[in-house]
Amino acid sequence: MSAELITAYRSFNKILKRLPVDKSLADMLSQVIELTEETFNSRQTSIFLYDDNEKKFTPFINKDSHSICNERFMVNPAQIHFEHICAKNKLIISENITNANEYREYYSLKTINNFNFCYGQPILSSQNKILGIIYSHCPHHSSMTDNECELLDMAATVCSISIEKNIKEQELDYLASYDFLTNIWNRRAFYHQINQAIINIKRKNEYLIIFYLDINKFKMINDKYGHHFGDRILKKYASKLRKISNDTTGVARLGGDEFIVYSEVSTLVDANIKKREVLSKLQQIEIDGVSITASIGSYCIHSKNINNTNIDSLIHNADMSMYSNKHLSRPC
């Protein structure tokens, strides 16, 4: 093994040792790019990440770092059939791509910086699923040496480990933050987000309005139509809640048939507009001809008064407003 590869192995091991501690995916991939280019400085390195939901590849760019230059991204992902080349599950070699007919579809590789040689190593998961591609390329004729092939394979392995760790962390964070049935925030996530909302309104000297929603006669509906029908009700309300959520409005299921909404508003007029929106969209729904209603309470507070209370008190006030409205809506 060459001295270059031994040095590279040691450097990659150092990167992996930091992985369980505090390194983000962006930091890890940036280090892989930098190390690969430092080891073989005649080549540039690009990483493309595969989005399984969108079914497409996008160039990796570390937005928090200015050391990764855009000139590295010389491959046009919109014009290259990555799915085709990744299906090979092996080193992708594009030599003299302007002359070889088999690479006719990859002519766009040469459109920037006039480079002719490009080597791509698929980044595969432990289940052999495609996670991305790491590319080594240069603007001049330069066949890839055995050492460079080995280095690219090492880099792809480190990328794979880093990406899979990030995926698992996102899955765990989702399970910890989202309600399993409705896919909106749970109580834990709501408390975290509303804390940030409170910081926002204090900075902007604005209002925070809380809505508490409870589905009327939900137990009776469950008993009459079954729990599957009850789940459909919860999901439909959650779907409507998602439509009103945005950067200043958060929604969550507290448990059972109880939902909660917060919204940052500039004025009391805006608070009333938001209140009308919530009432019009959530007070009544219909499923299979069955009309379901909800009682909704609200509580609004200005940032100058928010230091005198806490989140539980805010929720309690909205809850009391909801119970008052529920009681008033009942026939005598």
Tab-separated table of C-alpha atoms in Angstrom:
chain	number	residue	atom	x	y	z
A	1	MET	CA	0.000	0.000	0.000
A	2	SER	CA	1.351	3.408	-0.969
A	3	ALA	CA	2.195	6.094	1.562
A	4	GLU	CA	-0.553	8.257	0.043
A	5	LEU	CA	-3.211	5.617	0.699
A	6	ILE	CA	-1.978	4.946	4.233
A	7	THR	CA	-2.241	8.662	4.985
A	8	ALA	CA	-5.698	8.751	3.410
A	9	TYR	CA	-6.884	5.752	5.474
A	10	ARG	CA	-5.713	7.408	8.669
A	11	SER	CA	-7.427	10.666	7.732
A	12	PHE	CA	-10.710	8.931	6.917
A	13	ASN	CA	-10.540	7.063	10.226
A	14	LYS	CA	-10.172	10.387	12.031
A	15	ILE	CA	-13.309	11.631	10.264
A	16	LEU	CA	-15.252	8.522	11.294
A	17	LYS	CA	-14.134	8.824	14.921
A	18	ARG	CA	-15.793	12.245	15.062
A	19	LEU	CA	-19.028	10.936	13.546
A	20	PRO	CA	-20.747	9.789	16.790
A	21	VAL	CA	-19.861	13.008	18.592
A	22	ASP	CA	-20.926	16.282	17.081
A	23	LYS	CA	-20.328	16.259	13.351
A	24	SER	CA	-23.258	17.132	11.099
A	25	LEU	CA	-23.738	15.444	7.737
A	26	ALA	CA	-22.694	18.642	5.953
A	27	ASP	CA	-19.461	18.794	7.962
A	28	MET	CA	-18.690	15.142	7.273
A	29	LEU	CA	-19.245	15.384	3.523
A	30	SER	CA	-17.239	18.628	3.352
A	31	GLN	CA	-14.333	16.899	5.081
A	32	VAL	CA	-14.546	13.989	2.636
A	33	ILE	CA	-14.355	16.390	-0.319
A	34	GLU	CA	-11.462	18.339	1.182
A	35	LEU	CA	-9.498	15.211	2.096
A	36	THR	CA	-10.009	13.621	-1.325
A	37	GLU	CA	-8.860	16.754	-3.111
A	38	GLU	CA	-5.900	17.270	-0.790
A	39	THR	CA	-4.702	13.714	-1.386
A	40	PHE	CA	-4.993	13.917	-5.164
A	41	ASN	CA	-4.922	17.631	-5.875
A	42	SER	CA	-5.048	17.269	-9.647
A	43	ARG	CA	-8.705	16.264	-9.384
A	44	GLN	CA	-11.826	17.895	-8.062
A	45	THR	CA	-14.549	16.098	-6.116
A	46	SER	CA	-18.322	16.469	-6.227
A	47	ILE	CA	-21.009	14.696	-4.217
A	48	PHE	CA	-24.575	14.252	-5.401
A	49	LEU	CA	-27.179	13.128	-2.875
A	50	TYR	CA	-30.193	11.048	-3.864
A	51	ASP	CA	-33.603	12.157	-2.627
A	52	ASP	CA	-35.716	9.013	-2.495
A	53	ASN	CA	-38.954	11.008	-2.193
A	54	GLU	CA	-38.250	13.262	-5.176
A	55	LYS	CA	-36.429	10.498	-7.061
A	56	LYS	CA	-33.650	12.833	-8.131
A	57	PHE	CA	-30.059	13.802	-7.397
A	58	THR	CA	-28.955	17.205	-6.149
A	59	PRO	CA	-25.415	18.568	-5.709
A	60	PHE	CA	-24.222	18.713	-2.113
A	61	ILE	CA	-23.323	22.232	-1.004
A	62	ASN	CA	-22.388	23.048	2.570
A	63	LYS	CA	-24.233	26.340	3.056
A	64	ASP	CA	-22.462	26.916	6.367
A	65	SER	CA	-19.017	26.738	4.839
A	66	HIS	CA	-17.351	29.042	2.325
A	67	SER	CA	-14.510	26.626	1.656
A	68	ILE	CA	-16.509	24.528	-0.811
A	69	CYS	CA	-16.462	26.356	-4.137
A	70	ASN	CA	-19.275	26.036	-6.646
A	71	GLU	CA	-16.729	25.277	-9.379
A	72	ARG	CA	-16.579	21.719	-8.052
A	73	PHE	CA	-20.089	21.093	-9.285
A	74	MET	CA	-19.422	20.666	-12.948
A	75	VAL	CA	-21.957	17.887	-13.488
A	76	ASN	CA	-25.436	18.923	-14.572
A	77	PRO	CA	-27.819	16.637	-12.642
A	78	ALA	CA	-30.806	17.634	-14.771
A	79	GLN	CA	-29.244	16.243	-17.938
A	80	ILE	CA	-27.665	13.032	-16.708
A	81	HIS	CA	-29.527	9.779	-16.119
A	82	PHE	CA	-28.071	8.972	-12.726
A	83	GLU	CA	-30.498	6.106	-12.210
A	84	HIS	CA	-29.004	4.355	-15.231
A	85	ILE	CA	-25.394	4.695	-14.171
A	86	CYS	CA	-26.147	3.890	-10.531
A	87	ALA	CA	-27.824	0.674	-11.562
A	88	LYS	CA	-24.355	-0.626	-12.403
A	89	ASN	CA	-23.409	-0.429	-8.710
A	90	LYS	CA	-19.782	-0.088	-9.673
A	91	LEU	CA	-17.255	2.545	-10.649
A	92	ILE	CA	-18.662	4.806	-13.340
A	93	ILE	CA	-15.996	5.746	-15.853
A	94	SER	CA	-16.567	8.498	-18.387
A	95	GLU	CA	-13.432	8.842	-20.500
A	96	ASN	CA	-13.301	11.008	-23.637
A	97	ILE	CA	-17.016	11.517	-23.282
A	98	THR	CA	-17.250	13.753	-26.336
A	99	ASN	CA	-16.125	10.945	-28.643
A	100	ALA	CA	-17.529	7.748	-27.184
A	101	ASN	CA	-21.080	7.022	-28.362
A	102	GLU	CA	-21.992	5.157	-25.192
A	103	TYR	CA	-21.586	8.428	-23.280
A	104	ARG	CA	-23.561	10.527	-25.737
A	105	GLU	CA	-26.222	11.217	-23.085
A	106	TYR	CA	-23.502	12.590	-20.778
A	107	TYR	CA	-22.160	15.231	-23.183
A	108	SER	CA	-23.242	17.908	-20.726
A	109	LEU	CA	-20.334	16.816	-18.519
A	110	LYS	CA	-18.038	18.701	-20.860
A	111	THR	CA	-20.062	21.918	-21.036
A	112	ILE	CA	-18.320	23.533	-18.075
A	113	ASN	CA	-14.538	23.847	-17.720
A	114	ASN	CA	-14.043	21.619	-20.742
A	115	PHE	CA	-13.267	18.457	-18.823
A	116	ASN	CA	-13.135	15.073	-20.508
A	117	PHE	CA	-12.633	12.599	-17.697
A	118	CYS	CA	-15.114	11.891	-14.927
A	119	TYR	CA	-15.190	8.959	-12.499
A	120	GLY	CA	-18.186	8.337	-10.296
A	121	GLN	CA	-18.530	5.909	-7.399
A	122	PRO	CA	-22.098	5.115	-6.282
A	123	ILE	CA	-22.648	5.693	-2.562
A	124	LEU	CA	-24.562	2.620	-1.419
A	125	SER	CA	-26.337	1.909	1.862
A	126	SER	CA	-25.779	-1.190	3.967
A	127	GLN	CA	-28.864	-2.600	2.169
A	128	ASN	CA	-27.276	-1.786	-1.205
A	129	LYS	CA	-29.657	1.101	-1.923
A	130	ILE	CA	-28.381	4.161	-3.743
A	131	LEU	CA	-27.696	7.155	-1.482
A	132	GLY	CA	-25.738	9.283	-3.909
A	133	ILE	CA	-22.645	9.491	-6.098
A	134	ILE	CA	-19.184	10.831	-5.392
A	135	TYR	CA	-17.426	12.149	-8.493
A	136	SER	CA	-13.785	12.766	-9.262
A	137	HIS	CA	-13.195	14.850	-12.355
A	138	CYS	CA	-10.684	17.082	-14.080
A	139	PRO	CA	-10.584	19.223	-17.227
A	140	HIS	CA	-7.696	17.342	-18.852
A	141	HIS	CA	-6.980	13.789	-19.938
A	142	SER	CA	-5.961	11.852	-16.854
A	143	SER	CA	-6.660	8.186	-16.356
A	144	MET	CA	-7.545	7.202	-12.823
A	145	THR	CA	-4.814	5.298	-11.000
A	146	ASP	CA	-5.425	2.298	-8.742
A	147	ASN	CA	-4.695	4.503	-5.754
A	148	GLU	CA	-7.302	7.032	-6.873
A	149	CYS	CA	-9.884	4.290	-7.387
A	150	GLU	CA	-9.166	3.005	-3.888
A	151	LEU	CA	-9.436	6.508	-2.477
A	152	LEU	CA	-12.785	7.103	-4.204
A	153	ASP	CA	-14.079	3.816	-2.798
A	154	MET	CA	-12.966	4.836	0.720
A	155	ALA	CA	-14.613	8.225	0.319
A	156	ALA	CA	-17.874	6.606	-0.840
A	157	THR	CA	-17.836	4.315	2.214
A	158	VAL	CA	-17.383	7.234	4.636
A	159	CYS	CA	-20.177	9.118	2.847
A	160	SER	CA	-22.445	6.087	3.123
A	161	ILE	CA	-21.854	5.717	6.873
A	162	SER	CA	-22.434	9.446	7.415
A	163	ILE	CA	-25.628	9.568	5.333
A	164	GLU	CA	-27.119	6.458	6.962
A	165	LYS	CA	-26.399	7.865	10.417
A	166	ASN	CA	-28.129	11.108	9.438
A	167	ILE	CA	-31.159	9.197	8.104
A	168	LYS	CA	-31.481	7.248	11.368
A	169	GLU	CA	-31.194	10.440	13.411
A	170	GLN	CA	-33.933	12.064	11.327
A	171	GLU	CA	-36.167	9.016	11.776
A	172	LEU	CA	-35.664	9.053	15.549
A	173	ASP	CA	-36.273	12.804	15.687
A	174	TYR	CA	-39.469	12.367	13.676
A	175	LEU	CA	-40.722	9.606	15.993
A	176	ALA	CA	-39.956	11.807	19.001
A	177	SER	CA	-41.621	14.922	17.555
A	178	TYR	CA	-44.611	13.795	15.508
A	179	ASP	CA	-47.877	12.110	16.387
A	180	PHE	CA	-47.872	8.609	14.891
A	181	LEU	CA	-51.492	8.752	13.662
A	182	THR	CA	-51.891	12.281	12.326
A	183	ASN	CA	-48.289	13.162	11.369
A	184	ILE	CA	-48.466	16.575	12.998
A	185	TRP	CA	-46.436	17.715	16.016
A	186	ASN	CA	-46.947	15.965	19.328
A	187	ARG	CA	-46.997	17.707	22.707
A	188	ARG	CA	-43.219	17.568	23.110
A	189	ALA	CA	-42.546	19.228	19.755
A	190	PHE	CA	-45.280	21.812	20.332
A	191	TYR	CA	-43.696	22.965	23.592
A	192	HIS	CA	-40.333	23.285	21.858
A	193	GLN	CA	-41.753	25.269	18.934
A	194	ILE	CA	-43.937	27.585	20.981
A	195	ASN	CA	-40.884	28.527	23.041
A	196	GLN	CA	-39.311	29.767	19.825
A	197	ALA	CA	-42.543	31.595	18.934
A	198	ILE	CA	-42.431	33.395	22.278
A	199	ILE	CA	-38.867	34.505	21.547
A	200	ASN	CA	-40.042	35.775	18.154
A	201	ILE	CA	-42.939	37.888	19.457
A	202	LYS	CA	-40.760	39.375	22.183
A	203	ARG	CA	-38.254	40.472	19.571
A	204	LYS	CA	-40.967	41.941	17.325
A	205	ASN	CA	-43.247	43.259	20.105
A	206	GLU	CA	-46.199	41.262	18.780
A	207	TYR	CA	-49.025	38.979	19.954
A	208	LEU	CA	-49.351	35.225	20.381
A	209	ILE	CA	-52.750	33.599	19.974
A	210	ILE	CA	-53.460	30.017	21.111
A	211	PHE	CA	-56.365	27.876	19.868
A	212	TYR	CA	-57.550	24.761	21.686
A	213	LEU	CA	-59.739	22.361	19.711
A	214	ASP	CA	-61.834	19.476	21.022
A	215	ILE	CA	-64.043	17.247	18.819
A	216	ASN	CA	-67.618	17.182	20.102
A	217	LYS	CA	-69.041	13.805	21.210
A	218	PHE	CA	-65.953	12.005	19.933
A	219	LYS	CA	-66.377	9.026	22.284
A	220	MET	CA	-69.967	8.565	21.204
A	221	ILE	CA	-68.934	8.719	17.525
A	222	ASN	CA	-66.211	6.145	18.188
A	223	ASP	CA	-68.683	3.833	19.916
A	224	LYS	CA	-71.258	4.198	17.147
A	225	TYR	CA	-69.084	4.072	14.013
A	226	GLY	CA	-65.944	2.335	15.267
A	227	HIS	CA	-62.376	3.361	16.016
A	228	HIS	CA	-61.352	3.264	12.360
A	229	PHE	CA	-63.915	5.976	11.633
A	230	GLY	CA	-62.652	7.909	14.660
A	231	ASP	CA	-59.116	7.727	13.285
A	232	ARG	CA	-60.349	9.133	9.975
A	233	ILE	CA	-61.836	12.094	11.845
A	234	LEU	CA	-58.546	12.787	13.611
A	235	LYS	CA	-56.604	12.523	10.356
A	236	LYS	CA	-58.997	14.856	8.538
A	237	TYR	CA	-58.739	17.483	11.259
A	238	ALA	CA	-54.958	17.121	11.203
A	239	SER	CA	-54.996	17.560	7.424
A	240	LYS	CA	-56.968	20.794	7.768
A	241	LEU	CA	-54.612	21.978	10.498
A	242	ARG	CA	-51.594	21.382	8.276
A	243	LYS	CA	-53.116	23.676	5.651
A	244	ILE	CA	-53.150	26.630	8.052
A	245	SER	CA	-49.657	25.994	9.406
A	246	ASN	CA	-46.744	28.099	8.176
A	247	ASP	CA	-43.641	29.852	9.503
A	248	THR	CA	-45.685	31.718	12.139
A	249	THR	CA	-48.420	29.156	12.835
A	250	GLY	CA	-47.797	25.750	14.421
A	251	VAL	CA	-50.234	22.883	14.976
A	252	ALA	CA	-50.151	19.789	17.189
A	253	ARG	CA	-52.200	16.935	18.590
A	254	LEU	CA	-52.031	16.947	22.374
A	255	GLY	CA	-53.657	13.533	22.656
A	256	GLY	CA	-57.051	11.900	22.182
A	257	ASP	CA	-59.289	14.281	20.228
A	258	GLU	CA	-57.566	17.451	21.411
A	259	PHE	CA	-55.553	19.664	19.083
A	260	ILE	CA	-53.757	22.941	19.663
A	261	VAL	CA	-52.601	25.794	17.432
A	262	TYR	CA	-50.390	28.813	18.063
A	263	SER	CA	-49.948	31.769	15.759
A	264	GLU	CA	-47.682	34.815	15.888
A	265	VAL	CA	-49.684	37.919	14.888
A	266	SER	CA	-48.732	41.577	14.576
A	267	THR	CA	-51.947	43.171	15.840
A	268	LEU	CA	-55.267	42.331	17.475
A	269	VAL	CA	-56.884	42.812	14.067
A	270	ASP	CA	-54.618	40.068	12.694
A	271	ALA	CA	-55.526	37.913	15.694
A	272	ASN	CA	-59.217	38.247	14.872
A	273	ILE	CA	-58.545	37.415	11.213
A	274	LYS	CA	-56.673	34.291	12.275
A	275	LYS	CA	-59.498	33.394	14.650
A	276	ARG	CA	-62.088	33.614	11.878
A	277	GLU	CA	-59.876	31.492	9.623
A	278	VAL	CA	-59.497	28.769	12.254
A	279	LEU	CA	-63.202	28.738	13.102
A	280	SER	CA	-64.321	28.631	9.464
A	281	LYS	CA	-62.015	25.747	8.565
A	282	LEU	CA	-62.167	23.617	11.691
A	283	GLN	CA	-65.520	23.986	13.408
A	284	GLN	CA	-67.221	21.418	11.191
A	285	ILE	CA	-66.253	18.631	8.819
A	286	GLU	CA	-68.141	15.835	7.077
A	287	ILE	CA	-67.112	12.230	6.486
A	288	ASP	CA	-69.372	9.761	4.641
A	289	GLY	CA	-72.350	12.004	5.229
A	290	VAL	CA	-71.697	12.223	8.961
A	291	SER	CA	-71.324	15.786	10.246
A	292	ILE	CA	-68.667	16.256	12.943
A	293	THR	CA	-68.280	19.482	14.898
A	294	ALA	CA	-65.567	20.810	17.162
A	295	SER	CA	-65.421	23.303	19.983
A	296	ILE	CA	-62.607	25.829	19.718
A	297	GLY	CA	-61.308	28.219	22.358
A	298	SER	CA	-58.677	30.899	21.989
A	299	TYR	CA	-56.388	33.007	24.137
A	300	CYS	CA	-54.366	35.987	22.944
A	301	ILE	CA	-51.495	37.649	24.792
A	302	HIS	CA	-49.055	40.461	24.014
A	303	SER	CA	-45.322	39.975	24.332
A	304	LYS	CA	-45.060	42.521	27.157
A	305	ASN	CA	-47.315	40.327	29.339
A	306	ILE	CA	-45.896	36.944	28.450
A	307	ASN	CA	-43.177	37.009	31.134
A	308	ASN	CA	-45.910	36.843	33.748
A	309	THR	CA	-47.130	33.439	32.603
A	310	ASN	CA	-45.858	30.096	31.276
A	311	ILE	CA	-46.765	27.765	28.423
A	312	ASP	CA	-49.019	25.570	30.569
A	313	SER	CA	-50.972	28.642	31.661
A	314	LEU	CA	-51.361	29.785	28.050
A	315	ILE	CA	-52.706	26.372	27.054
A	316	HIS	CA	-54.944	26.259	30.138
A	317	ASN	CA	-56.505	29.630	29.262
A	318	ALA	CA	-57.243	28.480	25.703
A	319	ASP	CA	-58.610	25.208	27.117
A	320	MET	CA	-60.959	27.079	29.477
A	321	SER	CA	-62.147	29.215	26.563
A	322	MET	CA	-62.876	26.055	24.595
A	323	TYR	CA	-64.903	24.516	27.446
A	324	SER	CA	-66.858	27.741	27.811
A	325	ASN	CA	-67.713	27.693	24.096
A	326	LYS	CA	-68.620	24.000	24.272
A	327	HIS	CA	-70.980	24.666	27.185
A	328	LEU	CA	-72.606	27.650	25.428
A	329	SER	CA	-73.187	25.627	22.266
A	330	ARG	CA	-75.129	22.897	24.088
A	331	PRO	CA	-78.905	23.154	23.920
A	332	CYS	CA	-80.754	23.802	27.171
